[in-house]
CSV table of C-alpha atoms in Angstrom, one decimal:
chain,number,residue,atom,x,y,z
A,7,UNK,CA,-5.2,22.7,-3.2
A,8,UNK,CA,-1.9,20.8,-3.1
A,9,UNK,CA,-1.7,17.1,-3.6
A,10,UNK,CA,-1.3,14.7,-0.7
A,11,UNK,CA,1.5,12.9,-2.5
A,12,UNK,CA,3.6,14.5,-5.3
A,13,UNK,CA,6.0,12.3,-7.3
A,14,UNK,CA,8.0,14.6,-9.6
A,15,UNK,CA,10.4,13.6,-12.4
A,16,UNK,CA,11.5,10.4,-10.8
A,17,UNK,CA,14.3,8.5,-12.6
A,18,UNK,CA,16.0,5.4,-11.2
A,19,UNK,CA,19.1,3.9,-12.8
A,20,UNK,CA,20.7,0.6,-11.7
A,21,UNK,CA,24.1,0.7,-13.4
A,22,UNK,CA,23.3,1.2,-17.1
A,23,UNK,CA,19.6,0.1,-16.7
A,24,UNK,CA,17.0,2.8,-16.3
A,25,UNK,CA,14.2,1.2,-14.3
A,26,UNK,CA,12.1,4.3,-14.0
A,27,UNK,CA,12.4,7.2,-16.4
A,28,UNK,CA,11.1,10.7,-15.6
A,29,UNK,CA,7.8,9.7,-14.0
A,30,UNK,CA,5.5,12.2,-12.3
A,31,UNK,CA,2.1,11.8,-10.8
A,32,UNK,CA,0.0,13.1,-7.8
A,33,UNK,CA,-2.4,11.5,-5.4
A,34,UNK,CA,-5.1,13.7,-3.8
A,35,UNK,CA,-6.3,13.4,-0.3
A,36,UNK,CA,-9.0,10.7,-0.1
A,37,UNK,CA,-8.2,9.3,-3.6
A,38,UNK,CA,-8.0,5.6,-4.6
A,39,UNK,CA,-5.4,5.5,-7.4
A,40,UNK,CA,-4.7,2.3,-9.4
A,41,UNK,CA,-1.1,2.0,-10.4
A,42,UNK,CA,-0.8,-0.7,-13.1
A,43,UNK,CA,1.4,-2.0,-15.8
A,44,UNK,CA,2.9,-5.3,-17.2
A,45,UNK,CA,5.6,-7.2,-15.5
A,46,UNK,CA,8.9,-5.3,-15.7
A,47,UNK,CA,7.2,-2.0,-16.0
A,48,UNK,CA,9.0,-0.6,-12.9
A,49,UNK,CA,6.0,-0.5,-10.6
A,50,UNK,CA,7.8,-2.1,-7.7
A,51,UNK,CA,10.8,0.2,-8.1
A,52,UNK,CA,8.5,3.2,-8.0
A,53,UNK,CA,6.8,1.9,-4.9
A,54,UNK,CA,10.3,1.4,-3.3
A,55,UNK,CA,11.2,5.0,-4.2
A,56,UNK,CA,8.0,6.3,-2.4
A,57,UNK,CA,8.7,4.2,0.7
A,58,UNK,CA,12.4,5.0,0.8
A,59,UNK,CA,13.8,1.5,0.1
A,60,UNK,CA,15.3,2.9,-3.2
A,61,UNK,CA,16.8,6.3,-3.6
A,62,UNK,CA,16.0,7.9,-6.9
A,63,UNK,CA,18.8,9.0,-9.3
A,64,UNK,CA,16.7,12.1,-10.0
A,65,UNK,CA,13.4,13.6,-8.8
A,66,UNK,CA,11.5,14.2,-5.6
A,67,UNK,CA,8.8,12.6,-3.5
A,68,UNK,CA,6.7,14.9,-1.3
A,69,UNK,CA,4.1,14.0,1.2
A,70,UNK,CA,1.8,16.9,2.2
A,71,UNK,CA,4.4,19.3,0.7
A,72,UNK,CA,7.3,17.8,2.8
A,73,UNK,CA,10.2,16.5,0.7
A,74,UNK,CA,10.8,12.9,1.8
A,75,UNK,CA,14.3,12.8,0.1
A,76,UNK,CA,16.9,11.1,2.3
A,77,UNK,CA,14.4,9.9,4.9
A,78,UNK,CA,14.5,6.2,5.9
A,79,UNK,CA,11.4,4.1,5.8
A,80,UNK,CA,10.5,4.4,9.4
A,81,UNK,CA,10.7,8.2,9.2
A,82,UNK,CA,8.3,8.1,6.2
A,83,UNK,CA,5.9,6.0,8.2
A,84,UNK,CA,6.0,8.6,11.0
A,85,UNK,CA,5.2,11.2,8.4
A,86,UNK,CA,2.0,9.3,7.5
A,87,UNK,CA,3.0,6.8,4.8
A,88,UNK,CA,1.8,3.2,5.1
A,89,UNK,CA,2.5,0.0,3.2
A,90,UNK,CA,0.8,-3.3,3.0
A,91,UNK,CA,3.2,-5.8,1.5
A,92,UNK,CA,2.4,-8.4,-1.2
A,93,UNK,CA,4.3,-11.1,0.7
A,94,UNK,CA,2.7,-11.2,4.2
A,95,UNK,CA,5.2,-11.8,7.0
A,96,UNK,CA,3.4,-11.5,10.3
A,97,UNK,CA,5.0,-12.6,13.6
A,98,UNK,CA,3.9,-16.3,13.6
A,99,UNK,CA,4.4,-16.6,17.3
A,100,UNK,CA,2.0,-13.8,18.0
A,101,UNK,CA,-1.8,-14.1,17.7
A,102,UNK,CA,-3.6,-12.2,15.0
A,103,UNK,CA,-4.7,-9.7,17.6
A,104,UNK,CA,-1.2,-9.1,19.0
A,105,UNK,CA,0.3,-8.7,15.5
A,106,UNK,CA,-2.0,-5.7,15.0
A,107,UNK,CA,-1.7,-4.5,18.6
A,108,UNK,CA,2.1,-4.4,18.2
A,109,UNK,CA,1.7,-2.1,15.2
A,110,UNK,CA,-0.8,0.0,17.1
A,111,UNK,CA,1.7,0.5,19.9
A,112,UNK,CA,4.5,1.8,17.6
A,113,UNK,CA,4.6,5.1,19.6
A,114,UNK,CA,5.8,3.0,22.6
A,115,UNK,CA,8.3,0.9,20.6
A,116,UNK,CA,9.9,3.9,18.8
A,117,UNK,CA,12.0,4.5,21.9
A,118,UNK,CA,13.6,1.4,23.6
A,119,UNK,CA,13.6,2.8,27.1
A,120,UNK,CA,10.0,3.8,26.8
A,121,UNK,CA,9.1,0.4,25.5
A,122,UNK,CA,10.8,-1.3,28.5
A,123,UNK,CA,8.6,0.5,31.0
A,124,UNK,CA,5.3,0.3,29.0
A,125,UNK,CA,3.3,-2.6,30.4
A,126,UNK,CA,-0.3,-1.6,29.7
A,127,UNK,CA,-1.7,-3.0,26.4
A,128,UNK,CA,-5.4,-2.5,26.8
A,129,UNK,CA,-5.7,0.5,24.5
A,130,UNK,CA,-3.6,-1.1,21.7
A,131,UNK,CA,-5.5,-4.4,22.0
A,132,UNK,CA,-8.8,-2.6,21.8
A,133,UNK,CA,-7.7,-0.7,18.8
A,134,UNK,CA,-6.5,-4.0,17.2
A,135,UNK,CA,-9.9,-5.6,17.8
A,136,UNK,CA,-11.6,-2.7,16.0
A,137,UNK,CA,-9.2,-2.9,13.0
A,138,UNK,CA,-9.6,-6.6,12.7
A,139,UNK,CA,-13.4,-6.2,12.6
A,140,UNK,CA,-13.0,-3.4,10.1
A,141,UNK,CA,-11.1,-5.6,7.7
A,142,UNK,CA,-13.5,-8.6,8.2
A,143,UNK,CA,-11.5,-11.0,10.4
A,144,UNK,CA,-12.5,-10.0,13.9
A,145,UNK,CA,-13.7,-13.5,14.5
A,146,UNK,CA,-10.1,-14.9,14.3
A,147,UNK,CA,-8.4,-12.5,16.7
A,148,UNK,CA,-7.0,-15.3,18.8
A,149,UNK,CA,-5.8,-17.4,15.9
A,150,UNK,CA,-2.1,-17.8,15.0
A,151,UNK,CA,-1.2,-16.5,11.6
A,152,UNK,CA,0.2,-19.8,10.2
A,153,UNK,CA,-3.3,-21.4,10.7
A,154,UNK,CA,-5.0,-18.7,8.6
A,155,UNK,CA,-5.8,-19.1,4.9
A,156,UNK,CA,-4.1,-16.6,2.6
A,157,UNK,CA,-7.1,-14.4,2.2
A,158,UNK,CA,-7.2,-13.9,6.0
A,159,UNK,CA,-3.4,-13.2,6.2
A,160,UNK,CA,-3.8,-10.6,3.5
A,161,UNK,CA,-6.5,-8.9,5.6
A,162,UNK,CA,-4.2,-9.2,8.7
A,163,UNK,CA,-1.5,-7.3,6.7
A,164,UNK,CA,-4.0,-4.6,5.9
A,165,UNK,CA,-5.0,-4.3,9.5
A,166,UNK,CA,-1.4,-4.0,10.6
A,167,UNK,CA,-0.9,-1.2,8.0
A,168,UNK,CA,-4.0,0.6,9.2
A,169,UNK,CA,-2.8,0.4,12.8
A,170,UNK,CA,0.0,2.9,11.9
A,171,UNK,CA,-2.7,5.4,11.1
A,172,UNK,CA,-1.4,6.3,7.6
A,173,UNK,CA,-2.4,9.4,5.7
A,174,UNK,CA,-1.6,7.5,2.5
A,175,UNK,CA,-1.5,3.7,2.2
A,176,UNK,CA,0.3,1.8,-0.5
A,177,UNK,CA,-1.1,-1.6,-1.3
A,178,UNK,CA,1.3,-3.9,-3.1
A,179,UNK,CA,-0.7,-6.5,-5.0
A,180,UNK,CA,-3.0,-7.4,-2.2
A,181,UNK,CA,-5.1,-9.6,-4.5
A,182,UNK,CA,-2.2,-11.7,-5.6
A,183,UNK,CA,-2.7,-15.4,-5.0
A,184,UNK,CA,-6.5,-15.1,-4.2
A,185,UNK,CA,-9.2,-16.7,-6.2
A,186,UNK,CA,-11.7,-14.4,-7.8
A,187,UNK,CA,-14.3,-14.6,-5.1
A,188,UNK,CA,-11.7,-13.7,-2.4
A,189,UNK,CA,-10.2,-11.0,-4.6
A,190,UNK,CA,-13.6,-9.4,-5.1
A,191,UNK,CA,-14.3,-9.5,-1.4
A,192,UNK,CA,-10.9,-7.9,-0.5
A,193,UNK,CA,-11.3,-5.3,-3.2
A,194,UNK,CA,-14.7,-4.4,-1.7
A,195,UNK,CA,-13.0,-3.9,1.7
A,196,UNK,CA,-10.3,-1.7,0.1
A,197,UNK,CA,-13.0,0.4,-1.5
A,198,UNK,CA,-14.9,0.7,1.8
A,199,UNK,CA,-11.8,1.9,3.5
A,200,UNK,CA,-11.3,4.5,0.8
A,201,UNK,CA,-14.9,5.7,1.3
A,202,UNK,CA,-13.9,6.4,4.9
A,203,UNK,CA,-11.4,8.9,3.6
A,204,UNK,CA,-8.2,7.0,3.5
A,205,UNK,CA,-6.1,7.8,0.4
A,206,UNK,CA,-4.5,4.7,-1.3
A,207,UNK,CA,-2.3,3.6,-4.2
A,208,UNK,CA,-3.3,0.2,-5.4
A,209,UNK,CA,-0.6,-1.6,-7.2
A,210,UNK,CA,-2.3,-4.6,-8.7
A,211,UNK,CA,-2.4,-7.0,-11.7
A,212,UNK,CA,-6.0,-8.0,-11.3
A,213,UNK,CA,-7.3,-5.5,-13.9
A,214,UNK,CA,-11.0,-6.3,-13.5
A,215,UNK,CA,-10.9,-5.4,-9.8
A,216,UNK,CA,-8.7,-2.3,-10.3
A,217,UNK,CA,-11.1,-1.1,-13.0
A,218,UNK,CA,-14.1,-1.8,-10.7
A,219,UNK,CA,-12.9,0.2,-7.7
A,220,UNK,CA,-10.3,2.7,-8.9
A,221,UNK,CA,-11.7,5.9,-10.5
A,222,UNK,CA,-8.2,6.9,-11.8
A,223,UNK,CA,-5.3,5.0,-13.1
A,224,UNK,CA,-1.6,5.6,-13.7
A,225,UNK,CA,0.0,3.2,-16.2
A,226,UNK,CA,3.7,2.5,-16.4
A,227,UNK,CA,5.5,0.5,-19.1
A,228,UNK,CA,9.2,0.0,-19.4
A,229,UNK,CA,9.8,2.5,-16.7
A,230,UNK,CA,7.8,5.3,-18.4
A,231,UNK,CA,4.4,6.7,-17.6
A,232,UNK,CA,2.1,6.0,-20.6
A,233,UNK,CA,-1.3,6.8,-19.1
A,234,UNK,CA,-2.8,8.9,-16.3
A,235,UNK,CA,-6.5,9.8,-15.9
A,236,UNK,CA,-10.0,8.3,-15.5
A,237,UNK,CA,-9.9,4.5,-15.6
A,238,UNK,CA,-12.1,4.0,-18.7
A,239,UNK,CA,-10.4,6.7,-20.7
A,240,UNK,CA,-6.9,5.4,-19.8
A,241,UNK,CA,-7.8,1.8,-20.7
A,242,UNK,CA,-9.3,3.0,-24.1
A,243,UNK,CA,-5.9,4.4,-25.1
A,244,UNK,CA,-4.4,2.2,-27.8
A,245,UNK,CA,-0.9,2.6,-26.4
A,246,UNK,CA,-2.0,1.4,-22.9
A,247,UNK,CA,-4.0,-1.5,-24.3
A,248,UNK,CA,-1.1,-2.6,-26.4
A,249,UNK,CA,1.4,-2.3,-23.6
A,250,UNK,CA,-0.6,-3.7,-20.7
A,251,UNK,CA,-3.0,-6.2,-22.4
A,252,UNK,CA,-0.8,-7.2,-25.3
A,253,UNK,CA,-3.9,-7.2,-27.6
A,254,UNK,CA,-6.3,-4.8,-29.1
A,255,UNK,CA,-9.1,-6.0,-26.9
A,256,UNK,CA,-9.7,-5.4,-23.2
A,257,UNK,CA,-10.2,-8.4,-21.0
């Protein structure tokens, strides 16, 4: 069975700096993969390669056996790739519900003329209500994003990404800025979504939560892949422990 996502021999050079060096990994359908590494490891660059924000110097990215090379971000989204950003930037003049409904209606907004003559919003708003409940903030559907605490805004970002009906969702440090109680609750939500069959790549620095919910890890350091496999086995590797933790002991 072919992988849902195949990243093959990706190298990214910025001038004389090699930010990613010959990295390959796969993501299977329905998998929750933790993608970790210390600051400066090249994780963000790899994420941007997958989403199309950065074109690799060498290598390929395939989603369901389709080469995404040369496709802009919106085309990759149409192919089934989703992204929940670390820095949440909702439309502050829209309610929480309408932020998600706008994403749910992307098939209308893809073509300007079609959007101009589309006035019915009931279906998209109903879908948005369901998604907000799914991520645990259905009770604040009418709230404006600036009034929401960070934990709720993170869940709003997740709901907006889900509204695009991705086959694979990239989560860019969703737990950043949250206290441990909030981080654990959001990690539980992510795990529940995965149990529903959604494949995800979780890029995250909160190692305890990554280890708790991700069966498999890929570890990158200084642009190179240094670990790939079952979470406990990978984190027992001395090279990974030294690079990621900076000590001989696991936190």
